[in-house]
Short mmCIF file of C-alpha atoms in Angstrom, two decimals:
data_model
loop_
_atom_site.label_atom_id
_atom_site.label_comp_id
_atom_site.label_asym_id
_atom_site.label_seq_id
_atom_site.Cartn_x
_atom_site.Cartn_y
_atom_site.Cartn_z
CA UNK C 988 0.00 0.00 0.00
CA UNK C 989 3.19 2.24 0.92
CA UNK C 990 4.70 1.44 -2.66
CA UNK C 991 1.34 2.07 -4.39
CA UNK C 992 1.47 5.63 -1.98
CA UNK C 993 4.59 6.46 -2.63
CA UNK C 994 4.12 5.91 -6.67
CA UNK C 995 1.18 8.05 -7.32
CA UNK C 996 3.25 10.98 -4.91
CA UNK C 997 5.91 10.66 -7.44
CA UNK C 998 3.43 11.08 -10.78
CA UNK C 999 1.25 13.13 -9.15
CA UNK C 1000 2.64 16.72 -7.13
CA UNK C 1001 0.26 17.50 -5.14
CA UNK C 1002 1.46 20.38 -4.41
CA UNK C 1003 1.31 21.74 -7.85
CA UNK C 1004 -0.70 24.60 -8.70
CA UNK C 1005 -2.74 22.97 -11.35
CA UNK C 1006 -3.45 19.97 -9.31
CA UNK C 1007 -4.86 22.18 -6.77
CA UNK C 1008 -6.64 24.43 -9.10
CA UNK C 1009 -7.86 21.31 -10.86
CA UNK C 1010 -8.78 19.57 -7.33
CA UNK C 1011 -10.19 21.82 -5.19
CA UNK C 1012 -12.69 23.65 -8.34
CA UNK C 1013 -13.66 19.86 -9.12
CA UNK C 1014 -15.13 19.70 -5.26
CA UNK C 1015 -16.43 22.63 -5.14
CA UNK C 1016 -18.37 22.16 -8.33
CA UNK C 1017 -19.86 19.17 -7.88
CA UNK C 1018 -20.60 19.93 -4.30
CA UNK C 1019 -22.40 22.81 -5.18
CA UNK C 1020 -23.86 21.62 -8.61
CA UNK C 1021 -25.40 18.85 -6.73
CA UNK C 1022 -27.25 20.90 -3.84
CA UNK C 1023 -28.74 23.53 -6.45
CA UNK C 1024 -30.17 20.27 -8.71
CA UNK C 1025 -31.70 18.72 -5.32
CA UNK C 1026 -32.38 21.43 -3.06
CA UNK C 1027 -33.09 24.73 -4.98
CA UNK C 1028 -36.46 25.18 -6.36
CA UNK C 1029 -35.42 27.81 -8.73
CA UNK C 1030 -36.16 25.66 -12.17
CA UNK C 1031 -33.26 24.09 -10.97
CA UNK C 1032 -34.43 20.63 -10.65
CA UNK C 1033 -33.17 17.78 -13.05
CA UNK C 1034 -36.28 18.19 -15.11
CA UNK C 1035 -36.63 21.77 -16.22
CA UNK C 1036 -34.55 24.71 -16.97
CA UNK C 1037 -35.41 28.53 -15.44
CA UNK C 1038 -34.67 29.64 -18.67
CA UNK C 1039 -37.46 29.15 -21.83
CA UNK C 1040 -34.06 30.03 -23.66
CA UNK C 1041 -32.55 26.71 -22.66
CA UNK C 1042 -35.22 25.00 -24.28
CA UNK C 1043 -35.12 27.59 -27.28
CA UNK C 1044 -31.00 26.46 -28.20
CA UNK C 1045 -32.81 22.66 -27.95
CA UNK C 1046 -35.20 23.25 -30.70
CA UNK C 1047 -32.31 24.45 -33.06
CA UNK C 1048 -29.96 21.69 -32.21
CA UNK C 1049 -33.02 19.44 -32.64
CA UNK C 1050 -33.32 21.49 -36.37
CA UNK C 1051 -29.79 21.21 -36.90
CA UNK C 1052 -30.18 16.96 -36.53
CA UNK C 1053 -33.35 16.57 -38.46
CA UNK C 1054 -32.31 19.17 -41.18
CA UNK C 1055 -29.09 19.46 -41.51
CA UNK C 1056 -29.10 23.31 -40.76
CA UNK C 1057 -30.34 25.14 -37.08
CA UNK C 1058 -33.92 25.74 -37.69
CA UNK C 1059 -36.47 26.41 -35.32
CA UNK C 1060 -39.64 25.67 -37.57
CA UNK C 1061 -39.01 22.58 -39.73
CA UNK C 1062 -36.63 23.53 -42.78
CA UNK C 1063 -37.38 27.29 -41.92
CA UNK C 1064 -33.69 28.94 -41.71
CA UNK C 1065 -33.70 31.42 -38.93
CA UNK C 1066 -31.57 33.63 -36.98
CA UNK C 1067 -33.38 33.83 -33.45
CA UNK C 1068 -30.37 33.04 -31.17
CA UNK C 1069 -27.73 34.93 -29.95
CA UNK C 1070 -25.38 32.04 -28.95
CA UNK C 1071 -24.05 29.92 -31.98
CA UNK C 1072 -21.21 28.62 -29.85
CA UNK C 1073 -23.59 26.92 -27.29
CA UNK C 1074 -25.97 25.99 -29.77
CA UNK C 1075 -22.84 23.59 -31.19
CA UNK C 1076 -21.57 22.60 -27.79
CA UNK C 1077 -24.95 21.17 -27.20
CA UNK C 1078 -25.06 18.98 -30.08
CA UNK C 1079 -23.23 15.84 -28.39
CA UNK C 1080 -25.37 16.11 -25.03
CA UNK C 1081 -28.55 15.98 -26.91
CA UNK C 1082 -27.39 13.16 -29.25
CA UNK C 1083 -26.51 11.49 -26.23
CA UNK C 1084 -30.22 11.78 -24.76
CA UNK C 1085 -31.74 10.01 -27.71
CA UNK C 1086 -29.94 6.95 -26.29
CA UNK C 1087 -29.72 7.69 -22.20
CA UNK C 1088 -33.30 10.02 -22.28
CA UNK C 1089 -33.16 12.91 -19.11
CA UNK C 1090 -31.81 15.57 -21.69
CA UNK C 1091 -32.43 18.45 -19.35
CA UNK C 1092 -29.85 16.95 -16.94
CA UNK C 1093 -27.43 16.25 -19.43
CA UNK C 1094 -27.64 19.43 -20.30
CA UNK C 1095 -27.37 20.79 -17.03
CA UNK C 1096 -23.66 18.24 -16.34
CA UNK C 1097 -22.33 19.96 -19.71
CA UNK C 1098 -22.54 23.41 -18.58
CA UNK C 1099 -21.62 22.46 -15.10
CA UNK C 1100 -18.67 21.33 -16.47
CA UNK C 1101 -17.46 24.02 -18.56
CA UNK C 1102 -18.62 26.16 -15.12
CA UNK C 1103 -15.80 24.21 -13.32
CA UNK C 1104 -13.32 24.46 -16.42
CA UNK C 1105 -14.15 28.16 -16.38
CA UNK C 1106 -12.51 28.15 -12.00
CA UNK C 1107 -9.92 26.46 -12.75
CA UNK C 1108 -8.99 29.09 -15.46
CA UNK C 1109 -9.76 32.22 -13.05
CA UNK C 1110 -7.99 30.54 -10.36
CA UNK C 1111 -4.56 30.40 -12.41
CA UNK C 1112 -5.14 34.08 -13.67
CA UNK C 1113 -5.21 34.84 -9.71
CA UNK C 1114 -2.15 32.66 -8.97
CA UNK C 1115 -0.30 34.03 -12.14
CA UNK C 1116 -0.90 37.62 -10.40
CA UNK C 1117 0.24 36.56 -6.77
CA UNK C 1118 2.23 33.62 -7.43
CA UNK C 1119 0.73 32.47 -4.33
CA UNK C 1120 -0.74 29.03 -4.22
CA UNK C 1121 -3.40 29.87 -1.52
CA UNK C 1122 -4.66 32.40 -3.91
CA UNK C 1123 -5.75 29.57 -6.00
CA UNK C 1124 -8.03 28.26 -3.00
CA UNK C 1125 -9.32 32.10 -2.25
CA UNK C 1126 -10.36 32.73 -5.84
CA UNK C 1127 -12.66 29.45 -6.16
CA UNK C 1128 -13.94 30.81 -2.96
CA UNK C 1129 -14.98 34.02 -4.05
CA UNK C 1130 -16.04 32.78 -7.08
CA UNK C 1131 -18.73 30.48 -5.73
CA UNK C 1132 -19.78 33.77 -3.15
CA UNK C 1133 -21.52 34.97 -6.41
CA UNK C 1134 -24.80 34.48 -5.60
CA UNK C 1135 -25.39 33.74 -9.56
CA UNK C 1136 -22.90 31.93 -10.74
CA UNK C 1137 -23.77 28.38 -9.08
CA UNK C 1138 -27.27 29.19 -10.35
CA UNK C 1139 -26.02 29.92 -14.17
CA UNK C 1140 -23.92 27.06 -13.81
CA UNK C 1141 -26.66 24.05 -13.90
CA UNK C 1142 -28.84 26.66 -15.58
CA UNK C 1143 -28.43 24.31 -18.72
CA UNK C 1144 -26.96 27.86 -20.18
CA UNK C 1145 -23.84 29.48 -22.03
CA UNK C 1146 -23.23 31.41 -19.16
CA UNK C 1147 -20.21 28.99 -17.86
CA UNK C 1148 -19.34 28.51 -21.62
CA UNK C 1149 -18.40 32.14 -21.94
CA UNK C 1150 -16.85 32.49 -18.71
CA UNK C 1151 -14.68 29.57 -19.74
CA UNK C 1152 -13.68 31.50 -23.12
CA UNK C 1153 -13.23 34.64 -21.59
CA UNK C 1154 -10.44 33.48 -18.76
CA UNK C 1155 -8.56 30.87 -20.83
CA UNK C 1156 -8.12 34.49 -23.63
CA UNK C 1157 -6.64 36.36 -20.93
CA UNK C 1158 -4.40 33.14 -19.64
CA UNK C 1159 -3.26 33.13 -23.12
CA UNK C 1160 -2.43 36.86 -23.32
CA UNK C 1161 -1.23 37.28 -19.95
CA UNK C 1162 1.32 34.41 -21.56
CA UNK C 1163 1.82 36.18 -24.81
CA UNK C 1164 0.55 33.58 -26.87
CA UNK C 1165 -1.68 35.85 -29.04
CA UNK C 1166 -3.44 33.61 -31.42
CA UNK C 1167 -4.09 31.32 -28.26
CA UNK C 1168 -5.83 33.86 -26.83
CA UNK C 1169 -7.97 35.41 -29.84
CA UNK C 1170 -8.93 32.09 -30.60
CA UNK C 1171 -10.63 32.05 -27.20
CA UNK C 1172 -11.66 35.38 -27.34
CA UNK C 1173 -13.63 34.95 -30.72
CA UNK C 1174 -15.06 31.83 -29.36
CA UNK C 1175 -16.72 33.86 -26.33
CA UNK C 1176 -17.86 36.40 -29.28
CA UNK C 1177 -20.08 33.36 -30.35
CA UNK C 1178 -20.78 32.05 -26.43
CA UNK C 1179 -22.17 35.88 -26.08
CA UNK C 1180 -21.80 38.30 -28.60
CA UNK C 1181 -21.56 41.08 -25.52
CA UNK C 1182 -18.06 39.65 -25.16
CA UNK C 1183 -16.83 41.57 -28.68
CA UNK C 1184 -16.46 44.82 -26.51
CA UNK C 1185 -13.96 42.69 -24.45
CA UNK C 1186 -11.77 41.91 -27.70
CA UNK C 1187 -12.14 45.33 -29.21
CA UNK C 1188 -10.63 46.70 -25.38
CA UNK C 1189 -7.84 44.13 -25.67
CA UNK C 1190 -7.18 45.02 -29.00
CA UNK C 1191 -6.52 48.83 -27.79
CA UNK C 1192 -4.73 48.17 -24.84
CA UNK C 1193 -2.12 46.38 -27.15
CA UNK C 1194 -1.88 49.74 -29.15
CA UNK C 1195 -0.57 51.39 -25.38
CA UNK C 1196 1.45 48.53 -24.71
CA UNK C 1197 5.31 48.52 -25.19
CA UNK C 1198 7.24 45.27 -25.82
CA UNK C 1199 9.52 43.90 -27.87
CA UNK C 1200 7.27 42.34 -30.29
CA UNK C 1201 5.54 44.71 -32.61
CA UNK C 1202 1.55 45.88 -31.43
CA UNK C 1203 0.54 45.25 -35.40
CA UNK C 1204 1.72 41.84 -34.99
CA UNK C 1205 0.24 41.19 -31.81
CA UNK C 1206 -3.07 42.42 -33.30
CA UNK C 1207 -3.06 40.18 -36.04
CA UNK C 1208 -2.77 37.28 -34.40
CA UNK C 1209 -5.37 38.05 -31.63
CA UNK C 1210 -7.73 39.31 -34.39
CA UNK C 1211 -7.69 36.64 -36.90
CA UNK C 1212 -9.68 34.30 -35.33
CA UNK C 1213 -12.64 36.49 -33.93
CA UNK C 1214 -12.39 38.46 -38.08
CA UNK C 1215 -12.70 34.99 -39.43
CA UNK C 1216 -15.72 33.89 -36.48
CA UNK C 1217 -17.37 37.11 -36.96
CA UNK C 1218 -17.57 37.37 -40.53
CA UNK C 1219 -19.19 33.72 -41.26
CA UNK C 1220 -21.78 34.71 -38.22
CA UNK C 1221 -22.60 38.54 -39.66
CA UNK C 1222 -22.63 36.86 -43.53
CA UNK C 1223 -24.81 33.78 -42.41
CA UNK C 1224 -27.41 36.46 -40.86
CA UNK C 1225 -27.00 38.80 -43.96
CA UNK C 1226 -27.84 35.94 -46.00
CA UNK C 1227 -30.71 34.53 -44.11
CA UNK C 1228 -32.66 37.85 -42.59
CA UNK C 1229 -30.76 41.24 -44.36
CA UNK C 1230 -29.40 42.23 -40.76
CA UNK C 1231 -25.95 42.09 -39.92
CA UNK C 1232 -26.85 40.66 -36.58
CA UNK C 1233 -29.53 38.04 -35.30
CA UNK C 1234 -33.43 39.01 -34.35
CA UNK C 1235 -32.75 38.64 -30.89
CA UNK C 1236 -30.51 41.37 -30.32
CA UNK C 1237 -33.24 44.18 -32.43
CA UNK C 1238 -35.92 42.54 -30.04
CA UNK C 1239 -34.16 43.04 -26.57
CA UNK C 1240 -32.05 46.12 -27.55
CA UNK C 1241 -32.64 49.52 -25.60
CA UNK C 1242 -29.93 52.42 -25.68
CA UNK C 1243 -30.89 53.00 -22.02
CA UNK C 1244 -27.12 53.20 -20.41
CA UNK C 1245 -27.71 55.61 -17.59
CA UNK C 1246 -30.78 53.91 -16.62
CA UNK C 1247 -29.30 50.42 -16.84
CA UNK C 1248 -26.97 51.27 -14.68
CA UNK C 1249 -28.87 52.83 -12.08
CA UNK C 1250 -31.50 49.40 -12.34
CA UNK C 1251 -28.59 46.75 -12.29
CA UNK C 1252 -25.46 48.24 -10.67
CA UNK C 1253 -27.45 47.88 -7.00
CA UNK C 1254 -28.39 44.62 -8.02
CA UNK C 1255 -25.26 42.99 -9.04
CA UNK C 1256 -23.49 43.42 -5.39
CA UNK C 1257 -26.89 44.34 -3.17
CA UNK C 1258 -29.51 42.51 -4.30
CA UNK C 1259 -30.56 38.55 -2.96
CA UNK C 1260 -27.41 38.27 -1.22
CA UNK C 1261 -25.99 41.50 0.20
CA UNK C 1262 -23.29 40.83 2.46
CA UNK C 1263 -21.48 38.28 -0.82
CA UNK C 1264 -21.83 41.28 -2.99
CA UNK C 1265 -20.17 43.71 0.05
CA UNK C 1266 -17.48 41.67 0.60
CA UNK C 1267 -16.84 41.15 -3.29
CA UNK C 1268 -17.42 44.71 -3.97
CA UNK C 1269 -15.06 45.85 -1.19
CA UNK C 1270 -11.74 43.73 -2.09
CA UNK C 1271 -12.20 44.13 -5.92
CA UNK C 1272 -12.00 47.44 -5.05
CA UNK C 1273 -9.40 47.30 -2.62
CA UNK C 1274 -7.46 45.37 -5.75
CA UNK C 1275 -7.95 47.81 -8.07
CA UNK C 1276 -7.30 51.06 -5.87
CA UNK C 1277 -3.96 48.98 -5.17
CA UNK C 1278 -2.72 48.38 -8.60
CA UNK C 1279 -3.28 51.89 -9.33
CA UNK C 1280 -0.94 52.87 -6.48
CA UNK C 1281 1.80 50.89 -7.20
CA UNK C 1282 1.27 51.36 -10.74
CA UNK C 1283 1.93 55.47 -9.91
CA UNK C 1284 4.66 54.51 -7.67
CA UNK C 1285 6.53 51.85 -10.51
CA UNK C 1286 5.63 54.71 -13.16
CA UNK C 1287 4.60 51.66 -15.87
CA UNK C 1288 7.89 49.49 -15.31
CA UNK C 1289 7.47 46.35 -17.59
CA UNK C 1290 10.36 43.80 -17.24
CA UNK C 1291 10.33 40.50 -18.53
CA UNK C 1292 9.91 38.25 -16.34
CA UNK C 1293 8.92 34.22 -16.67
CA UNK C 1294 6.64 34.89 -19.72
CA UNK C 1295 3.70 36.31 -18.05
CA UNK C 1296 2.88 39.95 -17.13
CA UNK C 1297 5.39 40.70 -14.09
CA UNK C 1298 3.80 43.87 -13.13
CA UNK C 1299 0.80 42.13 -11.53
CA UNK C 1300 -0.80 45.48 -10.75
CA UNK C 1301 -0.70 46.84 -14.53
CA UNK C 1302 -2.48 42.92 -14.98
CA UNK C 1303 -5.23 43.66 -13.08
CA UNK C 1304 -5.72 46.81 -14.33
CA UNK C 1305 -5.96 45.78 -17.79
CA UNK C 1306 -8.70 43.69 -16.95
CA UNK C 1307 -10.90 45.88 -14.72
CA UNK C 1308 -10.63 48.27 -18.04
CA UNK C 1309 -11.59 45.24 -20.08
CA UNK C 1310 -14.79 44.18 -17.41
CA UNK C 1311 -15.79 48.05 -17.60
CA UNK C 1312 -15.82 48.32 -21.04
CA UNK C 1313 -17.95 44.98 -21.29
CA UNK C 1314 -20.41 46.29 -18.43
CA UNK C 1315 -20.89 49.63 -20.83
CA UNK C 1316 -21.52 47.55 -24.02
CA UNK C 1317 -24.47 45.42 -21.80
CA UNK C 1318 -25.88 48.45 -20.31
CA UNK C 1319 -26.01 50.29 -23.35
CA UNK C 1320 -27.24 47.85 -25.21
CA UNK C 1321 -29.25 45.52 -23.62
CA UNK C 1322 -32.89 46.09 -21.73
CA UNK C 1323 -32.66 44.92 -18.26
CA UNK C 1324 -35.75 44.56 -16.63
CA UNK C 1325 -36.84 45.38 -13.11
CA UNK C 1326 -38.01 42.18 -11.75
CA UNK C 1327 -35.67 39.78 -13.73
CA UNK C 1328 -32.39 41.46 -12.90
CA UNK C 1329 -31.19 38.11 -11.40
CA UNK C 1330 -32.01 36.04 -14.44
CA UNK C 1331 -30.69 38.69 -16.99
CA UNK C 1332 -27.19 38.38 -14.82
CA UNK C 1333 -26.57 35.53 -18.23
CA UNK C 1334 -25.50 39.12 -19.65
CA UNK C 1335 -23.04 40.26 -17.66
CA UNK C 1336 -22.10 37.81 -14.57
CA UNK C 1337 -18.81 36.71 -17.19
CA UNK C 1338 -17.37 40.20 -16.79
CA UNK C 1339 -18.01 40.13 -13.11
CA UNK C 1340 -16.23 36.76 -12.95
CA UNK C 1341 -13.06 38.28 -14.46
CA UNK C 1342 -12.85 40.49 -11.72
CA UNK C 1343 -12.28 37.89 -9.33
CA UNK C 1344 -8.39 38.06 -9.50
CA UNK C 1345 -8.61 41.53 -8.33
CA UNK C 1346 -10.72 40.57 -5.69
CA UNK C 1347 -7.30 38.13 -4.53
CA UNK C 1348 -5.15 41.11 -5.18
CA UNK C 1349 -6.62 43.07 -2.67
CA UNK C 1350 -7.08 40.14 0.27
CA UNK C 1351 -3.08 38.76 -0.72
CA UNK C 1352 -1.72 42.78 -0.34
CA UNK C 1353 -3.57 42.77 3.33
CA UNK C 1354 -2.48 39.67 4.32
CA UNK C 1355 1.11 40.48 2.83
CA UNK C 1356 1.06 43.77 5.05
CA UNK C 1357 0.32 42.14 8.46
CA UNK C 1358 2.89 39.98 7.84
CA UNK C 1359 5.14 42.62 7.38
CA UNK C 1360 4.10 44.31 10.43
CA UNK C 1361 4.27 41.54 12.76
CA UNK C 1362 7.81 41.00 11.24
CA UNK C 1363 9.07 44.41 12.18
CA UNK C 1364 7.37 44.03 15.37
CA UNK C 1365 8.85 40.92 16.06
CA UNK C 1366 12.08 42.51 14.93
CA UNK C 1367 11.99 44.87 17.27
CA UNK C 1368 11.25 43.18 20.31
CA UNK C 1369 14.51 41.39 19.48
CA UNK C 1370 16.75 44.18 18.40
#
């Protein structure tokens, strides 16, 4: 039993941060995913979805099997979804139904999974800022203190699917692998079109960026595959209504930004679960205010260092720019109503999710300081 210890030890370090990213997200997920199908009441049982939208992707994959093409009326080609990406992850669940049956909990595994894929790339964006390991605990943490986000994940939605797109992009451009990362970026343009505003902000912080490597380069390669995503989408929508961009988005459009904000920004930190959305709200902005300070006090020094971002501070800045500029492209697009705020979170809980790493920032520089302190106070008892 000793030898058979002593050989998985030796395979697997478990003290590595994947294995803990991978290990402790994998618990929490299906520790969570399995109360909200069993004890929530929320459309959350293995039966039905809370969203008529869950059932709406269904009918085109259903279209997509019998016809060949995603149709919601038999042989009718239409453009009534906003989410092409989801619509062709859920091909292989549903396929699988016709054989198992239960396709609304099927459903609801797929996008739990992709909801724990999604934490385990936050919590290395966190550890690549800190280079702590605990960080990669804390984030998973604070990730699963948003109220909606263990909701969205058995939702049987592309919530998770974006989230997943969005932090494995800014793993791969925090590494400088550039294509990497617009290949994940464009994919979260077709997970939630809302996400485009994120690409188009990463696109311009490149132009303010100074390394080695030229910025039209880098833009190139993060661009080509969301130019060559985007155009089949916008030409597949041309070609089947005469709009650039599907029904959906004319429908539920509403240039209302000031009063979207004033509706949702309570909401998001204040609203079912107050004292989660305090204690988010307080250290992401403890994180941010941080970065900014040391950012003033390094004046923008960017060394090489290890192939990721070494200023950790500019890091997080980038992407609290990024998450802003998403937030304005929901709120000034979208119509959020009243009563559904929670539900309509599907817009804009992946931006929120991006901002966990700051979040970690802010708790790792606090527990960094008291450390310090008690240091020099032990020092000086001693000296």
């Amino acid at each position: 039993m000793n030898r058979i210890t002593q050989i998985i030890s030796k395979k697997i370090q478990f003290d590595d941060p994947c294995f803990i990213s991978i290990s402790v997200s994998l618990l929490f997920t299906s520790v969570i995913s399995y109360w909200m199908l069993t004890g929530s009441n929320k459309g959350m049982s293995i039966t039905e979805f809370p969203f008529d939208d869950a059932w709406i992707h269904l009918v085109y994959v259903r279209g997509i099997i019998n016809d060949g093409v995603p149709t919601y009326n038999s042989k009718i080609l239409e453009t009534g979804l906003s989410s092409l990406l989801w619509l062709i992850v859920l091909l292989p669940p549903y396929i699988l139904s016709l054989y198992l049956g239960n396709l609304v909990l099927i459903v609801k595994i797929y996008s739990a999974i992709y909801g724990w894929l999604a934490v385990i790339g936050c919590s290395i964006i966190s550890y690549n800022i800190t280079k702590q390991k605990k960080s990669i605990i804390l984030s998973i943490i604070l990730i699963f203190l948003l109220p909606a986000y263990p909701f969205m994940m058995v939702s049987g939605m592309e919530v998770t699917l974006s989230c997943f797109c969005l932090s494995y992009g800014v793993i791969f451009w925090l590494k400088r692998k550039y294509l990497k990362s617009g290949l994940f970026l464009g994919l979260s343009c077709l997970a939630r079109p809302e996400c485009a505003v994120v690409l188009l902000m990463f696109l311009c912080i490149e132009l303010t960026r100074k390394e080695r490597e030229s910025y039209l380069n880098r833009i190139l390669q993060t661009s080509l595959f969301p130019f060559l995503f985007g155009s089949f989408w916008i030409l597949y929508n041309l070609i089947v209504s005469g709009y650039p961009l599907p029904n959906t988005f004319y429908v539920k459009a509403d240039l209302s930004l000031v009063k979207n904000i004033k509706l949702v920004f309570p909401k998001i930190f204040f609203g079912e679960f107050p004292v989660n959305g305090i204690v988010l709200l307080f250290f992401i902005a403890l994180g941010v205010t941080i970065s900014l300070k040391k950012i003033y006090q390094r004046k923008n020094n960017l060394c090489e260092k290890e192939n990721i971002l070494p200023n950790n501070y500019l890091t997080v800045l980038y992407i609290f720019i990024v998450v802003c500029a998403g937030f304005l492209g929901v709120f000034a697009t979208r119509h959020i109503y009243k009563y559904i705020t929670f539900f309509q979170q599907r817009y804009y809980l992946p931006f929120i999710f991006l901002l966990i790493p700051a979040a970690v920032l802010g708790i790792s520089e606090i527990v960094k300081n008291n450390l310090l302190k008690k240091r020099n106070c032990t020092e000086n008892l001693f000296f």
